Amino acid sequence: MANNKKVFISYSWAVQERVVELAERLIANGIDVVLDVYDLKEGQDKYAFMEQSVNDDTIDRVLIICDKTYAEKANNREGGVGDETVIISQEVYGQVKQEKFIPIIFEVDENNKAYCPHYIKSRIYIDLSTEDDRYETEYEKLLRNIYEKPLFKKPALGSQPEWLENDTVDLSALRDTVKQIRGYTGGNTAKADFLLRKGIEQFVEAAKSFEASDLDSLLPAIDSTKPLRDVFVSFCEALIYSSLEISSTICTLIESLYNDLHDASQKRSYCDADFELYDYIIWEMLITCTAILLHYEKFKALHDIVCHTYFLRDSYYNNSVKPYSYFKFRKYFRTIEGHCKQNSQFKNKITLSGQILVEREKKPILTKDTLSNADIVLYQLGGVLDIRDEESDYWFPTTYVYHEHVQSLWQKLKSKQYCEKIMPLFGVKTIDELKAVVEKQPFDRKMSYSESFYSAPVILTAIKLDEIGTLN
């Protein structure tokens, strides 16, 4: 085959038997081996054979088998080993591609120090001096080296992080806190509580720094918040990675954001449009968090976030609060859908706010499909969990028109094992209870855009009730 590799083995006859075993194994692994016992015949010039083998351009690697005898003869330039040493050392010192020459340790001294000739002592070697599991690990390293298939392959060069260019607000302190949260290893609950409170405070202060001075600046302002959204992604993953409390932290963050951002006490006048940027930030965060928790199957945490009672400002001018469900965070973005859409390239889109959200992907977790799916799940959970709110009876899934597939999340409910795994999302403990909950939300044709041919799906759009829990 054209891609066969070829090696030459230089060794002392003291370990000839082991060298032949190594050669046979290399040959069995598809590597052509040039070895004196195979290729040097009676009447041939031994020195010429060595020189030709070392300098042969078709030889991919020269394996220098290092035992006590080889090291001593190489250092003293004695015998055939001495001749090979002269030839090899000239190549080692003169070659640019020095990776051609690989020391293979066959023997160590009483101090467990490898026997290795002086001229290659500084080189990284393969250690085949033992016959335990380490031998197999080192042999694999040799094979990977010869075939140029490293265990650790340098990844393709990525692109400059967006936030280096797009950070209109300094998020470095917040990023540092998120890193500390991810690095939390347990034990010190006071430290964990401090980091979480600090992170929430920094999120709120960072969000306050984003502004839309007028209607035309709203879309650029939303665009500038993507680095904050990306830090929020890291924050959610840090909570999961460090096994810290997810639901109460996210609920506190969202509640704090809403109450601090919807404060008009310092304004002479205001309108709802003044707060649309902040409404968008919170709406996107909740959908983003949902997508992340679904991805990592943190179903209990998502259930608790959806069922949580949020105490939110009842007025832009004072601190009085009222209880609300998460429905409060789904707003109709009048400025975006009215003013901004008509003056944009997306005037023919059903929803500009939805278009913006699904385009703000952060792969592999946040894609158009997972974001729109999360939005739909928030609508579906509101229906099956009997969530109620003074202002609204549902969460309208703005981005449902961007979801192009049947929700596999619900298709997998055919499996009993998956039903057991996902039961915490619905707050149930049996398949019968799960069926009873899922059945609560009927298909509603009114849950649609007038411009769309289809409506937002319910769970039973993806699976029939009698199919749930029928497979192992």
PDB file of C-alpha atoms in Angstrom, residues 107-358:
ATOM      1  CA  GLU A 107      17.180  -1.415  29.532  1.00  0.00           C
ATOM      2  CA  VAL A 108      17.619   0.810  32.612  1.00  0.00           C
ATOM      3  CA  ASP A 109      20.328   0.824  35.308  1.00  0.00           C
ATOM      4  CA  GLU A 110      19.959   0.071  39.031  1.00  0.00           C
ATOM      5  CA  ASN A 111      18.677   3.633  39.571  1.00  0.00           C
ATOM      6  CA  ASN A 112      15.982   3.149  36.929  1.00  0.00           C
ATOM      7  CA  LYS A 113      17.840   5.523  34.612  1.00  0.00           C
ATOM      8  CA  ALA A 114      17.645   4.728  30.912  1.00  0.00           C
ATOM      9  CA  TYR A 115      20.766   3.491  29.145  1.00  0.00           C
ATOM     10  CA  CYS A 116      21.111   5.934  26.275  1.00  0.00           C
ATOM     11  CA  PRO A 117      24.105   7.032  24.163  1.00  0.00           C
ATOM     12  CA  HIS A 118      25.389  10.533  24.870  1.00  0.00           C
ATOM     13  CA  TYR A 119      24.566  11.875  21.416  1.00  0.00           C
ATOM     14  CA  ILE A 120      20.822  11.250  21.790  1.00  0.00           C
ATOM     15  CA  LYS A 121      20.514  11.621  25.566  1.00  0.00           C
ATOM     16  CA  SER A 122      18.458  14.809  25.334  1.00  0.00           C
ATOM     17  CA  ARG A 123      15.863  13.284  23.029  1.00  0.00           C
ATOM     18  CA  ILE A 124      12.384  12.198  24.121  1.00  0.00           C
ATOM     19  CA  TYR A 125      12.351   8.413  23.986  1.00  0.00           C
ATOM     20  CA  ILE A 126       9.940   5.471  23.886  1.00  0.00           C
ATOM     21  CA  ASP A 127      10.360   3.252  26.962  1.00  0.00           C
ATOM     22  CA  LEU A 128       9.996  -0.457  26.168  1.00  0.00           C
ATOM     23  CA  SER A 129      12.145  -1.568  29.088  1.00  0.00           C
ATOM     24  CA  THR A 130       9.269  -3.216  30.974  1.00  0.00           C
ATOM     25  CA  GLU A 131       6.820  -5.983  30.139  1.00  0.00           C
ATOM     26  CA  ASP A 132       3.822  -4.621  32.048  1.00  0.00           C
ATOM     27  CA  ASP A 133       0.885  -2.442  30.962  1.00  0.00           C
ATOM     28  CA  ARG A 134       3.262   0.488  30.449  1.00  0.00           C
ATOM     29  CA  TYR A 135       4.893  -1.448  27.584  1.00  0.00           C
ATOM     30  CA  GLU A 136       1.611  -1.461  25.668  1.00  0.00           C
ATOM     31  CA  THR A 137       1.080   2.245  26.307  1.00  0.00           C
ATOM     32  CA  GLU A 138       4.587   3.043  25.067  1.00  0.00           C
ATOM     33  CA  TYR A 139       4.242   0.706  22.080  1.00  0.00           C
ATOM     34  CA  GLU A 140       1.076   2.538  21.091  1.00  0.00           C
ATOM     35  CA  LYS A 141       3.027   5.821  21.309  1.00  0.00           C
ATOM     36  CA  LEU A 142       5.606   4.321  18.934  1.00  0.00           C
ATOM     37  CA  LEU A 143       2.944   3.251  16.449  1.00  0.00           C
ATOM     38  CA  ARG A 144       1.285   6.662  16.581  1.00  0.00           C
ATOM     39  CA  ASN A 145       4.645   8.340  16.022  1.00  0.00           C
ATOM     40  CA  ILE A 146       5.484   6.203  13.010  1.00  0.00           C
ATOM     41  CA  TYR A 147       2.047   6.600  11.471  1.00  0.00           C
ATOM     42  CA  GLU A 148       1.917  10.291  12.450  1.00  0.00           C
ATOM     43  CA  LYS A 149      -1.369   9.780  14.295  1.00  0.00           C
ATOM     44  CA  PRO A 150      -0.781  11.534  17.629  1.00  0.00           C
ATOM     45  CA  LEU A 151      -3.066  10.852  20.573  1.00  0.00           C
ATOM     46  CA  PHE A 152      -3.408  14.596  21.152  1.00  0.00           C
ATOM     47  CA  LYS A 153      -4.033  16.378  17.890  1.00  0.00           C
ATOM     48  CA  LYS A 154      -3.747  20.127  17.795  1.00  0.00           C
ATOM     49  CA  PRO A 155      -7.212  21.505  17.016  1.00  0.00           C
ATOM     50  CA  ALA A 156      -7.909  23.747  14.069  1.00  0.00           C
ATOM     51  CA  LEU A 157      -7.239  27.398  14.750  1.00  0.00           C
ATOM     52  CA  GLY A 158     -10.430  29.140  15.796  1.00  0.00           C
ATOM     53  CA  SER A 159     -11.461  32.731  15.354  1.00  0.00           C
ATOM     54  CA  GLN A 160     -10.976  35.678  17.655  1.00  0.00           C
ATOM     55  CA  PRO A 161     -13.631  35.740  20.415  1.00  0.00           C
ATOM     56  CA  GLU A 162     -16.444  38.092  19.499  1.00  0.00           C
ATOM     57  CA  TRP A 163     -16.332  39.841  22.836  1.00  0.00           C
ATOM     58  CA  LEU A 164     -12.838  41.206  22.176  1.00  0.00           C
ATOM     59  CA  GLU A 165     -14.346  43.433  19.517  1.00  0.00           C
ATOM     60  CA  ASN A 166     -17.952  43.694  20.668  1.00  0.00           C
ATOM     61  CA  ASP A 167     -17.603  44.354  24.379  1.00  0.00           C
ATOM     62  CA  THR A 168     -19.211  47.770  24.735  1.00  0.00           C
ATOM     63  CA  VAL A 169     -19.424  46.945  28.435  1.00  0.00           C
ATOM     64  CA  ASP A 170     -16.473  45.591  30.434  1.00  0.00           C
ATOM     65  CA  LEU A 171     -17.406  42.037  31.417  1.00  0.00           C
ATOM     66  CA  SER A 172     -13.952  40.915  32.573  1.00  0.00           C
ATOM     67  CA  ALA A 173     -14.806  40.916  36.304  1.00  0.00           C
ATOM     68  CA  LEU A 174     -18.001  38.930  35.643  1.00  0.00           C
ATOM     69  CA  ARG A 175     -16.091  36.424  33.514  1.00  0.00           C
ATOM     70  CA  ASP A 176     -13.558  36.003  36.313  1.00  0.00           C
ATOM     71  CA  THR A 177     -16.328  35.289  38.838  1.00  0.00           C
ATOM     72  CA  VAL A 178     -17.886  32.714  36.502  1.00  0.00           C
ATOM     73  CA  LYS A 179     -14.492  30.994  36.226  1.00  0.00           C
ATOM     74  CA  GLN A 180     -14.238  30.896  40.028  1.00  0.00           C
ATOM     75  CA  ILE A 181     -17.722  29.376  40.234  1.00  0.00           C
ATOM     76  CA  ARG A 182     -16.734  26.707  37.722  1.00  0.00           C
ATOM     77  CA  GLY A 183     -13.603  25.988  39.748  1.00  0.00           C
ATOM     78  CA  TYR A 184     -15.523  25.517  43.010  1.00  0.00           C
ATOM     79  CA  THR A 185     -14.808  22.021  44.345  1.00  0.00           C
ATOM     80  CA  GLY A 186     -17.141  21.944  47.329  1.00  0.00           C
ATOM     81  CA  GLY A 187     -16.679  22.030  51.065  1.00  0.00           C
ATOM     82  CA  ASN A 188     -16.798  25.774  51.620  1.00  0.00           C
ATOM     83  CA  THR A 189     -20.472  26.721  51.360  1.00  0.00           C
ATOM     84  CA  ALA A 190     -19.781  30.292  52.483  1.00  0.00           C
ATOM     85  CA  LYS A 191     -17.452  30.758  49.537  1.00  0.00           C
ATOM     86  CA  ALA A 192     -20.020  29.293  47.140  1.00  0.00           C
ATOM     87  CA  ASP A 193     -22.745  31.595  48.467  1.00  0.00           C
ATOM     88  CA  PHE A 194     -20.430  34.594  48.186  1.00  0.00           C
ATOM     89  CA  LEU A 195     -19.485  33.773  44.575  1.00  0.00           C
ATOM     90  CA  LEU A 196     -23.104  33.258  43.514  1.00  0.00           C
ATOM     91  CA  ARG A 197     -24.271  36.510  45.096  1.00  0.00           C
ATOM     92  CA  LYS A 198     -21.328  38.338  43.588  1.00  0.00           C
ATOM     93  CA  GLY A 199     -22.063  36.879  40.159  1.00  0.00           C
ATOM     94  CA  ILE A 200     -25.726  37.899  40.326  1.00  0.00           C
ATOM     95  CA  GLU A 201     -24.796  41.442  41.366  1.00  0.00           C
ATOM     96  CA  GLN A 202     -22.271  41.685  38.528  1.00  0.00           C
ATOM     97  CA  PHE A 203     -24.818  40.451  35.985  1.00  0.00           C
ATOM     98  CA  VAL A 204     -27.274  43.119  37.105  1.00  0.00           C
ATOM     99  CA  GLU A 205     -24.687  45.907  36.993  1.00  0.00           C
ATOM    100  CA  ALA A 206     -23.455  44.758  33.593  1.00  0.00           C
ATOM    101  CA  ALA A 207     -27.000  44.647  32.184  1.00  0.00           C
ATOM    102  CA  LYS A 208     -27.657  48.177  33.462  1.00  0.00           C
ATOM    103  CA  SER A 209     -24.727  49.398  31.386  1.00  0.00           C
ATOM    104  CA  PHE A 210     -26.474  48.540  28.117  1.00  0.00           C
ATOM    105  CA  GLU A 211     -28.722  51.293  26.808  1.00  0.00           C
ATOM    106  CA  ALA A 212     -30.933  52.139  23.856  1.00  0.00           C
ATOM    107  CA  SER A 213     -31.173  55.911  23.657  1.00  0.00           C
ATOM    108  CA  ASP A 214     -33.965  55.915  21.074  1.00  0.00           C
ATOM    109  CA  LEU A 215     -36.047  53.566  18.923  1.00  0.00           C
ATOM    110  CA  ASP A 216     -33.460  53.341  16.158  1.00  0.00           C
ATOM    111  CA  SER A 217     -30.709  52.355  18.574  1.00  0.00           C
ATOM    112  CA  LEU A 218     -32.621  49.380  20.005  1.00  0.00           C
ATOM    113  CA  LEU A 219     -31.396  46.746  17.525  1.00  0.00           C
ATOM    114  CA  PRO A 220     -27.713  47.787  17.769  1.00  0.00           C
ATOM    115  CA  ALA A 221     -28.108  47.754  21.550  1.00  0.00           C
ATOM    116  CA  ILE A 222     -29.525  44.204  21.467  1.00  0.00           C
ATOM    117  CA  ASP A 223     -26.662  43.152  19.217  1.00  0.00           C
ATOM    118  CA  SER A 224     -24.171  44.545  21.725  1.00  0.00           C
ATOM    119  CA  THR A 225     -25.624  42.332  24.506  1.00  0.00           C
ATOM    120  CA  LYS A 226     -24.559  39.042  22.914  1.00  0.00           C
ATOM    121  CA  PRO A 227     -21.298  38.891  24.934  1.00  0.00           C
ATOM    122  CA  LEU A 228     -23.402  39.202  28.108  1.00  0.00           C
ATOM    123  CA  ARG A 229     -25.655  36.381  26.882  1.00  0.00           C
ATOM    124  CA  ASP A 230     -22.558  34.257  26.196  1.00  0.00           C
ATOM    125  CA  VAL A 231     -21.240  34.857  29.725  1.00  0.00           C
ATOM    126  CA  PHE A 232     -24.667  33.759  30.976  1.00  0.00           C
ATOM    127  CA  VAL A 233     -24.211  30.498  29.055  1.00  0.00           C
ATOM    128  CA  SER A 234     -20.880  29.985  30.823  1.00  0.00           C
ATOM    129  CA  PHE A 235     -22.552  30.843  34.132  1.00  0.00           C
ATOM    130  CA  CYS A 236     -25.241  28.176  33.657  1.00  0.00           C
ATOM    131  CA  GLU A 237     -22.653  25.573  32.683  1.00  0.00           C
ATOM    132  CA  ALA A 238     -20.471  26.559  35.657  1.00  0.00           C
ATOM    133  CA  LEU A 239     -23.391  25.907  38.018  1.00  0.00           C
ATOM    134  CA  ILE A 240     -23.908  22.487  36.464  1.00  0.00           C
ATOM    135  CA  TYR A 241     -20.193  21.618  36.431  1.00  0.00           C
ATOM    136  CA  SER A 242     -19.609  22.616  40.060  1.00  0.00           C
ATOM    137  CA  SER A 243     -22.842  20.954  41.273  1.00  0.00           C
ATOM    138  CA  LEU A 244     -24.083  24.208  42.781  1.00  0.00           C
ATOM    139  CA  GLU A 245     -27.766  25.052  43.182  1.00  0.00           C
ATOM    140  CA  ILE A 246     -29.110  25.813  39.715  1.00  0.00           C
ATOM    141  CA  SER A 247     -32.788  26.705  40.004  1.00  0.00           C
ATOM    142  CA  SER A 248     -32.692  29.068  42.990  1.00  0.00           C
ATOM    143  CA  THR A 249     -29.627  30.839  41.553  1.00  0.00           C
ATOM    144  CA  ILE A 250     -31.207  31.360  38.130  1.00  0.00           C
ATOM    145  CA  CYS A 251     -34.536  32.438  39.670  1.00  0.00           C
ATOM    146  CA  THR A 252     -32.799  34.955  41.915  1.00  0.00           C
ATOM    147  CA  LEU A 253     -30.764  36.287  38.980  1.00  0.00           C
ATOM    148  CA  ILE A 254     -33.793  36.738  36.717  1.00  0.00           C
ATOM    149  CA  GLU A 255     -35.849  38.303  39.499  1.00  0.00           C
ATOM    150  CA  SER A 256     -33.008  40.694  40.369  1.00  0.00           C
ATOM    151  CA  LEU A 257     -32.503  41.639  36.741  1.00  0.00           C
ATOM    152  CA  TYR A 258     -36.181  42.423  36.247  1.00  0.00           C
ATOM    153  CA  ASN A 259     -36.552  44.486  39.408  1.00  0.00           C
ATOM    154  CA  ASP A 260     -33.345  46.470  38.994  1.00  0.00           C
ATOM    155  CA  LEU A 261     -33.724  47.092  35.274  1.00  0.00           C
ATOM    156  CA  HIS A 262     -37.369  48.183  35.406  1.00  0.00           C
ATOM    157  CA  ASP A 263     -36.705  51.173  37.607  1.00  0.00           C
ATOM    158  CA  ALA A 264     -37.904  54.555  36.358  1.00  0.00           C
ATOM    159  CA  SER A 265     -37.484  56.388  39.652  1.00  0.00           C
ATOM    160  CA  GLN A 266     -34.715  58.517  38.141  1.00  0.00           C
ATOM    161  CA  LYS A 267     -36.691  59.308  34.977  1.00  0.00           C
ATOM    162  CA  ARG A 268     -39.035  62.257  34.470  1.00  0.00           C
ATOM    163  CA  SER A 269     -41.069  60.303  31.972  1.00  0.00           C
ATOM    164  CA  TYR A 270     -40.943  56.873  30.405  1.00  0.00           C
ATOM    165  CA  CYS A 271     -42.743  54.452  28.135  1.00  0.00           C
ATOM    166  CA  ASP A 272     -42.635  50.662  27.799  1.00  0.00           C
ATOM    167  CA  ALA A 273     -40.222  51.000  24.872  1.00  0.00           C
ATOM    168  CA  ASP A 274     -37.623  52.392  27.282  1.00  0.00           C
ATOM    169  CA  PHE A 275     -37.447  48.961  28.904  1.00  0.00           C
ATOM    170  CA  GLU A 276     -37.694  46.804  25.779  1.00  0.00           C
ATOM    171  CA  LEU A 277     -33.938  46.196  25.658  1.00  0.00           C
ATOM    172  CA  TYR A 278     -34.029  44.802  29.193  1.00  0.00           C
ATOM    173  CA  ASP A 279     -37.149  42.765  28.450  1.00  0.00           C
ATOM    174  CA  TYR A 280     -35.296  41.211  25.547  1.00  0.00           C
ATOM    175  CA  ILE A 281     -32.234  40.390  27.680  1.00  0.00           C
ATOM    176  CA  ILE A 282     -34.336  38.583  30.307  1.00  0.00           C
ATOM    177  CA  TRP A 283     -36.540  36.799  27.736  1.00  0.00           C
ATOM    178  CA  GLU A 284     -33.484  35.522  25.902  1.00  0.00           C
ATOM    179  CA  MET A 285     -31.803  34.431  29.142  1.00  0.00           C
ATOM    180  CA  LEU A 286     -34.779  32.305  30.185  1.00  0.00           C
ATOM    181  CA  ILE A 287     -34.962  30.590  26.792  1.00  0.00           C
ATOM    182  CA  THR A 288     -31.182  30.123  26.777  1.00  0.00           C
ATOM    183  CA  CYS A 289     -31.211  28.622  30.265  1.00  0.00           C
ATOM    184  CA  THR A 290     -34.016  26.266  29.245  1.00  0.00           C
ATOM    185  CA  ALA A 291     -32.048  25.069  26.210  1.00  0.00           C
ATOM    186  CA  ILE A 292     -28.962  24.427  28.362  1.00  0.00           C
ATOM    187  CA  LEU A 293     -30.867  22.534  31.067  1.00  0.00           C
ATOM    188  CA  LEU A 294     -32.604  20.394  28.437  1.00  0.00           C
ATOM    189  CA  HIS A 295     -29.238  19.647  26.842  1.00  0.00           C
ATOM    190  CA  TYR A 296     -27.714  18.500  30.140  1.00  0.00           C
ATOM    191  CA  GLU A 297     -30.982  16.813  31.197  1.00  0.00           C
ATOM    192  CA  LYS A 298     -31.283  18.866  34.385  1.00  0.00           C
ATOM    193  CA  PHE A 299     -35.027  18.305  34.406  1.00  0.00           C
ATOM    194  CA  LYS A 300     -35.683  18.947  38.109  1.00  0.00           C
ATOM    195  CA  ALA A 301     -33.935  22.327  37.930  1.00  0.00           C
ATOM    196  CA  LEU A 302     -36.018  23.369  34.904  1.00  0.00           C
ATOM    197  CA  HIS A 303     -39.221  22.257  36.650  1.00  0.00           C
ATOM    198  CA  ASP A 304     -38.348  24.416  39.664  1.00  0.00           C
ATOM    199  CA  ILE A 305     -37.561  27.467  37.500  1.00  0.00           C
ATOM    200  CA  VAL A 306     -40.874  27.126  35.651  1.00  0.00           C
ATOM    201  CA  CYS A 307     -42.908  26.587  38.817  1.00  0.00           C
ATOM    202  CA  HIS A 308     -41.180  29.333  40.797  1.00  0.00           C
ATOM    203  CA  THR A 309     -43.128  32.357  41.993  1.00  0.00           C
ATOM    204  CA  TYR A 310     -41.293  35.529  41.019  1.00  0.00           C
ATOM    205  CA  PHE A 311     -41.837  38.664  43.103  1.00  0.00           C
ATOM    206  CA  LEU A 312     -41.519  41.470  40.602  1.00  0.00           C
ATOM    207  CA  ARG A 313     -41.971  45.227  40.512  1.00  0.00           C
ATOM    208  CA  ASP A 314     -45.565  46.251  40.183  1.00  0.00           C
ATOM    209  CA  SER A 315     -44.564  49.781  39.235  1.00  0.00           C
ATOM    210  CA  TYR A 316     -41.661  51.464  37.490  1.00  0.00           C
ATOM    211  CA  TYR A 317     -41.641  54.128  40.223  1.00  0.00           C
ATOM    212  CA  ASN A 318     -41.570  52.219  43.516  1.00  0.00           C
ATOM    213  CA  ASN A 319     -40.267  48.990  44.986  1.00  0.00           C
ATOM    214  CA  SER A 320     -43.603  47.291  45.673  1.00  0.00           C
ATOM    215  CA  VAL A 321     -43.738  43.770  44.270  1.00  0.00           C
ATOM    216  CA  LYS A 322     -46.382  41.259  43.219  1.00  0.00           C
ATOM    217  CA  PRO A 323     -46.186  37.515  42.590  1.00  0.00           C
ATOM    218  CA  TYR A 324     -45.900  36.441  38.964  1.00  0.00           C
ATOM    219  CA  SER A 325     -45.124  33.285  37.016  1.00  0.00           C
ATOM    220  CA  TYR A 326     -42.381  33.097  34.381  1.00  0.00           C
ATOM    221  CA  PHE A 327     -45.043  34.179  31.853  1.00  0.00           C
ATOM    222  CA  LYS A 328     -44.211  37.734  32.926  1.00  0.00           C
ATOM    223  CA  PHE A 329     -40.887  37.483  31.106  1.00  0.00           C
ATOM    224  CA  ARG A 330     -42.479  36.814  27.732  1.00  0.00           C
ATOM    225  CA  LYS A 331     -43.300  40.246  26.328  1.00  0.00           C
ATOM    226  CA  TYR A 332     -44.573  41.407  22.986  1.00  0.00           C
ATOM    227  CA  PHE A 333     -41.746  43.584  21.672  1.00  0.00           C
ATOM    228  CA  ARG A 334     -43.721  46.431  20.165  1.00  0.00           C
ATOM    229  CA  THR A 335     -40.746  48.541  19.144  1.00  0.00           C
ATOM    230  CA  ILE A 336     -38.889  45.612  17.577  1.00  0.00           C
ATOM    231  CA  GLU A 337     -41.897  44.186  15.741  1.00  0.00           C
ATOM    232  CA  GLY A 338     -43.397  47.539  14.822  1.00  0.00           C
ATOM    233  CA  HIS A 339     -40.825  50.249  14.266  1.00  0.00           C
ATOM    234  CA  CYS A 340     -37.583  48.266  13.878  1.00  0.00           C
ATOM    235  CA  LYS A 341     -38.905  45.508  11.614  1.00  0.00           C
ATOM    236  CA  GLN A 342     -40.418  47.952   9.156  1.00  0.00           C
ATOM    237  CA  ASN A 343     -37.072  49.694   8.801  1.00  0.00           C
ATOM    238  CA  SER A 344     -34.989  46.527   8.491  1.00  0.00           C
ATOM    239  CA  GLN A 345     -34.172  43.907   5.870  1.00  0.00           C
ATOM    240  CA  PHE A 346     -36.463  41.521   7.773  1.00  0.00           C
ATOM    241  CA  LYS A 347     -39.721  43.398   7.230  1.00  0.00           C
ATOM    242  CA  ASN A 348     -41.246  40.284   5.629  1.00  0.00           C
ATOM    243  CA  LYS A 349     -40.350  38.005   8.535  1.00  0.00           C
ATOM    244  CA  ILE A 350     -43.134  36.849  10.829  1.00  0.00           C
ATOM    245  CA  THR A 351     -41.167  37.905  13.899  1.00  0.00           C
ATOM    246  CA  LEU A 352     -38.026  40.020  14.069  1.00  0.00           C
ATOM    247  CA  SER A 353     -37.426  39.352  17.767  1.00  0.00           C
ATOM    248  CA  GLY A 354     -37.590  35.614  17.074  1.00  0.00           C
ATOM    249  CA  GLN A 355     -35.315  35.986  14.066  1.00  0.00           C
ATOM    250  CA  ILE A 356     -32.707  37.776  16.165  1.00  0.00           C
ATOM    251  CA  LEU A 357     -32.828  35.162  18.925  1.00  0.00           C
ATOM    252  CA  VAL A 358     -32.400  32.064  16.741  1.00  0.00           C
TER     253      VAL A 358
END
